[in-house]
Tab-separated table of C-alpha atoms in Angstrom:
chain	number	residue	atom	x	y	z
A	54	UNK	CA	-31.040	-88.241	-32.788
A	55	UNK	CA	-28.004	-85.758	-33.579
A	56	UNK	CA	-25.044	-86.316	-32.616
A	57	UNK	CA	-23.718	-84.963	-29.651
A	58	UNK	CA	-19.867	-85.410	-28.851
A	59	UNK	CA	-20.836	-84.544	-25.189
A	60	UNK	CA	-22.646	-87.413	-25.038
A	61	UNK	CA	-19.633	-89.884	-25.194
A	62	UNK	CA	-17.890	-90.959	-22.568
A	63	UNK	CA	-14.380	-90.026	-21.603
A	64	UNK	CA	-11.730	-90.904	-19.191
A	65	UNK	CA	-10.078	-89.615	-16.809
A	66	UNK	CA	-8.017	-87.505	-19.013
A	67	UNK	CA	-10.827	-86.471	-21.109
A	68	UNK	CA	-10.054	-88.810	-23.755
A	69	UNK	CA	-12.347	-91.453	-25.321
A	70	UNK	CA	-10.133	-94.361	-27.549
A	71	UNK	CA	-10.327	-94.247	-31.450
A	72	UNK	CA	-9.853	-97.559	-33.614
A	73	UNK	CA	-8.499	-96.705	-37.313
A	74	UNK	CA	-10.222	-99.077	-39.626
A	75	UNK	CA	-9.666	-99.595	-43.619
A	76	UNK	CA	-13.089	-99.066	-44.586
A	77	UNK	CA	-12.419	-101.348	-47.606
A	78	UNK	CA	-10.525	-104.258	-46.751
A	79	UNK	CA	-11.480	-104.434	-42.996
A	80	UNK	CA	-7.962	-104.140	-42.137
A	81	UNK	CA	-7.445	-102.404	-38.364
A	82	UNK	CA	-4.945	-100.092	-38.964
A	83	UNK	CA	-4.081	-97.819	-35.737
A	84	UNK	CA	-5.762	-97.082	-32.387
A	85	UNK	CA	-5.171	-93.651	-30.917
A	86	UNK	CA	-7.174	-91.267	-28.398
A	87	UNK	CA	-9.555	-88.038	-29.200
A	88	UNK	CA	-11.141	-85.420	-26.918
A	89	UNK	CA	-13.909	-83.627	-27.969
A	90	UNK	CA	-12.279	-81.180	-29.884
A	91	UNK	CA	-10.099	-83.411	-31.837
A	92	UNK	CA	-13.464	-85.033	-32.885
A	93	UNK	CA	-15.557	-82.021	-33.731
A	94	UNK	CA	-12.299	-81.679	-36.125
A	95	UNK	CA	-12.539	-84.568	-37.865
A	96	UNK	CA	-16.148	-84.074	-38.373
A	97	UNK	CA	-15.821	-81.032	-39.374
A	98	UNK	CA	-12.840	-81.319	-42.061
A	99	UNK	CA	-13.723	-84.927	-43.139
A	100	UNK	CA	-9.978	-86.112	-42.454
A	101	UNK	CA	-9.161	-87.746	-38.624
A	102	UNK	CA	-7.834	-85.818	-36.177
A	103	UNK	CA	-6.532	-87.660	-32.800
A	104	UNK	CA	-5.252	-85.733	-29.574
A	105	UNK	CA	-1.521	-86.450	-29.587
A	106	UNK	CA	-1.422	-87.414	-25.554
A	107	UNK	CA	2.580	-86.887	-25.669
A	108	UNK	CA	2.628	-83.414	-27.153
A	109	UNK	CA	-0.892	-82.793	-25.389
A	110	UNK	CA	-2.053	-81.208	-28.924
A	111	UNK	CA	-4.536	-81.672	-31.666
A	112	UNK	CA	-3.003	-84.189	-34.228
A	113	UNK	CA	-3.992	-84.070	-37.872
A	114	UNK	CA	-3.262	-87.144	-38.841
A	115	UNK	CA	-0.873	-87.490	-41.741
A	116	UNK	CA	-0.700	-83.381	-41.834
A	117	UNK	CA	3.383	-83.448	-42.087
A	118	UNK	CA	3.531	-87.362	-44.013
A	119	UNK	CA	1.111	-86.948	-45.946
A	120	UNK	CA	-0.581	-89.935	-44.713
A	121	UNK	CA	-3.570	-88.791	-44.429
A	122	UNK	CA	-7.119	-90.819	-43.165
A	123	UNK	CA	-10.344	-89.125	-45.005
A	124	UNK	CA	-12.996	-90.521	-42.561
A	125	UNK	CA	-15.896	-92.508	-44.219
A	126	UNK	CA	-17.877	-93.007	-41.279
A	127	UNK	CA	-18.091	-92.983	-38.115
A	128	UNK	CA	-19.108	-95.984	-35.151
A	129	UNK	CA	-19.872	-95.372	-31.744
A	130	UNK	CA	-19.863	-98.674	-29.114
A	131	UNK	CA	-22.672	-99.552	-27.005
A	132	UNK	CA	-21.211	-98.496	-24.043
A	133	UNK	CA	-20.036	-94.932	-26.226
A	134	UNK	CA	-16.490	-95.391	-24.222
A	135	UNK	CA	-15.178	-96.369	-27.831
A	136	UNK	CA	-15.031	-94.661	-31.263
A	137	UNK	CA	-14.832	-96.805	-34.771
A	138	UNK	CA	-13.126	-95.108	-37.503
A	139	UNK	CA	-13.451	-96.187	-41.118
A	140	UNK	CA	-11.165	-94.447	-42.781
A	141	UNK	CA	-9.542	-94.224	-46.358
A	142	UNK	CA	-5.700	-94.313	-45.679
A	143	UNK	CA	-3.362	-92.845	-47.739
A	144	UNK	CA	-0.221	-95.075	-47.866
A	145	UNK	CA	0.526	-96.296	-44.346
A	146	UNK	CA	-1.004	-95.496	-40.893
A	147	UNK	CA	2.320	-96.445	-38.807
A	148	UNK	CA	4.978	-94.151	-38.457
A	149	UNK	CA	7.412	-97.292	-39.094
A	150	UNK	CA	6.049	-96.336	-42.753
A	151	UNK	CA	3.970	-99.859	-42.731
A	152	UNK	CA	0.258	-99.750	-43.772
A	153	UNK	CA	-0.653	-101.049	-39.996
A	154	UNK	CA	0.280	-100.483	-37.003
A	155	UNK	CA	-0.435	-103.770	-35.878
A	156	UNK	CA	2.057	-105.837	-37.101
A	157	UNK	CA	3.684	-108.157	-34.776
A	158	UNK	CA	2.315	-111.066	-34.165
A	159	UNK	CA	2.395	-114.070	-31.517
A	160	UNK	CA	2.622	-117.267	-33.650
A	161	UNK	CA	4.363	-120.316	-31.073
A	162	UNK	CA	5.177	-117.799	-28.798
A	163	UNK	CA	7.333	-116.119	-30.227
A	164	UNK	CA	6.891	-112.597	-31.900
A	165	UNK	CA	6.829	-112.252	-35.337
A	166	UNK	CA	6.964	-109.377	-38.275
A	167	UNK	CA	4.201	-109.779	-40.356
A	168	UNK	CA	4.493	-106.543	-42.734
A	169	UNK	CA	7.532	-104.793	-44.315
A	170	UNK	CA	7.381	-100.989	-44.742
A	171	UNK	CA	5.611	-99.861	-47.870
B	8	UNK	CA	11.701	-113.662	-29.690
B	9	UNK	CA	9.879	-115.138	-27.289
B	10	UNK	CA	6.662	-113.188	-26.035
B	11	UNK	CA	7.318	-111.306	-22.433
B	12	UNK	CA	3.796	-109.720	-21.361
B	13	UNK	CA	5.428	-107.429	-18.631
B	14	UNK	CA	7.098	-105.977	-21.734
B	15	UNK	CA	4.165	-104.525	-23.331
B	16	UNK	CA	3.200	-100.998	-21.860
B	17	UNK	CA	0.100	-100.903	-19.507
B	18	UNK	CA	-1.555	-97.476	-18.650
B	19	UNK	CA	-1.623	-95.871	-15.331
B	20	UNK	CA	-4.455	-98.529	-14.085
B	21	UNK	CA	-1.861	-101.157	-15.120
B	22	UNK	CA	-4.202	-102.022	-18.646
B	23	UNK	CA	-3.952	-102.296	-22.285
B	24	UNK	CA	-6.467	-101.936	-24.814
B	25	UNK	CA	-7.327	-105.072	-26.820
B	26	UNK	CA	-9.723	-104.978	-30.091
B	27	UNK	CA	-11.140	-108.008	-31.177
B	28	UNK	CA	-12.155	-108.303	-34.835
B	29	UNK	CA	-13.636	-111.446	-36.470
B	30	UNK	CA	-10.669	-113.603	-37.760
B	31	UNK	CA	-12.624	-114.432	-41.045
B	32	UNK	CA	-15.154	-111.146	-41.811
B	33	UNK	CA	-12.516	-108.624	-40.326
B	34	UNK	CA	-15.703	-107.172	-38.066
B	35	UNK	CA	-14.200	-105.220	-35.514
B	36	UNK	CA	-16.504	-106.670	-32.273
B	37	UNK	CA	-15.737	-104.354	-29.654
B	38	UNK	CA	-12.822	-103.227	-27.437
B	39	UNK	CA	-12.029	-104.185	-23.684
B	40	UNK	CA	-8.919	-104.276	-21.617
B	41	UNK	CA	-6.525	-106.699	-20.252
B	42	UNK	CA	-3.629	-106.677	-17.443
B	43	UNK	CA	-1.082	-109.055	-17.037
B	44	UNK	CA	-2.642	-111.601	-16.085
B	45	UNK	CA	-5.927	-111.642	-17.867
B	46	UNK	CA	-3.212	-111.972	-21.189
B	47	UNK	CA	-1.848	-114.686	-19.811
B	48	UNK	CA	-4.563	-116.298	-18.741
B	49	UNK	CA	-5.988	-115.647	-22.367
B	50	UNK	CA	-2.530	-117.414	-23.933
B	51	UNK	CA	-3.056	-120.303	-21.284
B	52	UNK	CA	-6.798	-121.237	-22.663
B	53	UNK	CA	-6.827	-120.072	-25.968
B	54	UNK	CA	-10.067	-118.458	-25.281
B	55	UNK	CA	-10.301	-114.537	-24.334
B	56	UNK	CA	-9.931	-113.188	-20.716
B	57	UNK	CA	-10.283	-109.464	-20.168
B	58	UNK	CA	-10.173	-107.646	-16.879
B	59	UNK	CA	-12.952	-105.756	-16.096
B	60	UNK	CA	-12.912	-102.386	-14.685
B	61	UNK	CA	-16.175	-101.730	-13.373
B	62	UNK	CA	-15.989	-105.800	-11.791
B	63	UNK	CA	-12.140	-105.588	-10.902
B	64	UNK	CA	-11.852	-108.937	-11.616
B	65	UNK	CA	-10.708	-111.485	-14.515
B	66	UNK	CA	-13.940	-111.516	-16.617
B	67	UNK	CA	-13.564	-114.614	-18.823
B	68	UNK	CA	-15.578	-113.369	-22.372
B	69	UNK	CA	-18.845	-116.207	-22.473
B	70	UNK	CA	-18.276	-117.715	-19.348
B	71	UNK	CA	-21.928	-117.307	-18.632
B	72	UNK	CA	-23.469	-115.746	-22.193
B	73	UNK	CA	-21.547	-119.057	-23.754
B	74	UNK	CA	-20.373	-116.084	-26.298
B	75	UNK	CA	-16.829	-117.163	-26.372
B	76	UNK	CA	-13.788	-116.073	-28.363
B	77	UNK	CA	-11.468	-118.408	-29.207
B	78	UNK	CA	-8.116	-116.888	-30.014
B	79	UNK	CA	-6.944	-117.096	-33.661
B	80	UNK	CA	-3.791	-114.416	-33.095
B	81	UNK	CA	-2.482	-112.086	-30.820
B	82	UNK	CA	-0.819	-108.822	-32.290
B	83	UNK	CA	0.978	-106.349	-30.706
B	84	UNK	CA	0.753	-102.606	-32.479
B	85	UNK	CA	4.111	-100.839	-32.669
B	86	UNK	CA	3.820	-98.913	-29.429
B	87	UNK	CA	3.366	-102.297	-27.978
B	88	UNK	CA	0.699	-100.359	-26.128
B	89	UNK	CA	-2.475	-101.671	-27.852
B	90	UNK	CA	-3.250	-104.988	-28.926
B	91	UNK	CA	-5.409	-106.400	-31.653
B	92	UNK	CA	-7.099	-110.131	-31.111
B	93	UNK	CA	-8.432	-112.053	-33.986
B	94	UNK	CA	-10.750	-114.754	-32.850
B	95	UNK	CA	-13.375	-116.560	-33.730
B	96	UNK	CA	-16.592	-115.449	-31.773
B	97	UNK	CA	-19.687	-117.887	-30.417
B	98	UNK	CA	-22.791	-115.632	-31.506
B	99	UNK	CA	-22.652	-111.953	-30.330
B	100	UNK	CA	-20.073	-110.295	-28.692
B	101	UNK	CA	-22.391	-107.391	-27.621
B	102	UNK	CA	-23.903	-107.648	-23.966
B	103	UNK	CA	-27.364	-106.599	-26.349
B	104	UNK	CA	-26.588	-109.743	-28.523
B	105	UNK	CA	-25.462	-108.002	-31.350
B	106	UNK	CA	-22.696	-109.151	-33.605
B	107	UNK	CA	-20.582	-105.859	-32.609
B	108	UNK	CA	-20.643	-103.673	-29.865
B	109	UNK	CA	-20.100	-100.410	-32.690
B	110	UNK	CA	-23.651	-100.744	-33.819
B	111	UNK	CA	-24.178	-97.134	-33.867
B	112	UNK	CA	-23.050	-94.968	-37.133
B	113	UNK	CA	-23.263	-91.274	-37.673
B	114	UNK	CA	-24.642	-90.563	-40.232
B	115	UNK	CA	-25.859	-86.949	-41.876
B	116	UNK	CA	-25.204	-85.654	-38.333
B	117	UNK	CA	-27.145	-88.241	-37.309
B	118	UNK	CA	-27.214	-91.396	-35.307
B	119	UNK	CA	-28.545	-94.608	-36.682
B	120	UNK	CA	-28.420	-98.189	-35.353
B	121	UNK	CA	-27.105	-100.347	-37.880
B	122	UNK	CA	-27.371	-103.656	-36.691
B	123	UNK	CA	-30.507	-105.788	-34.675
B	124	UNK	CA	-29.674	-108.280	-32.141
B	125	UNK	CA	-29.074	-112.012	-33.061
């Protein structure tokens, strides 16, 4: 059927959560939150667009860094209360200039860096 | 230094998201949410514990399906307002026995299931 972005479910706020995936490697890169608009954006231009819930504004990702995601396809859960993003990242998703966001780990409880900044 | 879970930051309901991808394939399975004590209680067994919203209550991943996640790693995304697991995962982690709960993909404006149940 076509795709309706109506037809997700959102939260309270209106937002519906986004995982950031490197459509090569597998590697999870980000997680961040889109409305409707934000993902009739992304669709539309072919590069990810979140909602930016502090500055409560559309937020092309990687429009000022250059760090841009071009969106290879797009996954939709079973409940469709979660978005899947594979995504070709250029240079790093985090703002800490590393290529994940996720990168602190719990190894014998303690926390650990597990990437430098690229 | 030693892991704190009260100093992650939970959401207005007191959650966090947590993505689980397949340790070894990198499959990302499906996104729930913990609290406090569903994190702990996850650390304590080494097997996955989310809290579920629609239950408000501890729901222990497989304690009835049997489709268990053993914990590989915990990380911890640079808000520290997101978490990723990596675990190893008993058979599906979709409640419609799929592999992944994102078994739906747009493609050419259209959806299209990409995966069959187990």
């Amino acid at each position: 059927m076509p795709f309706d972005p109506s037809s997700l479910k959102y939260d309270a706020n209106g937002l519906i959560p986004a995982i950031a995936q490197d459509h090569a490697t597998g590697e999870v890169l980000m997680m961040a939150w889109m409305n409707p608009e934000s993902l009739l954006e992304t669709l539309r231009t072919g590069q990810v667009t979140y909602w930016s819930r502090s500055r409560q504004a559309l937020w092309a990702k990687g429009a000022t860094s250059g760090h841009v995601q071009k969106l290879v396809e797009l996954r939709i859960d079973c409940d469709r209360d979660c978005l899947l993003l594979l995504v070709d990242q250029a240079g790093p998703a985090c703002h800490t200039n590393r290529r994940s966001c996720f990168y602190t780990a719990l190894r014998d409880g303690e926390e650990v860096v597990i990437l430098t900044p690229m």
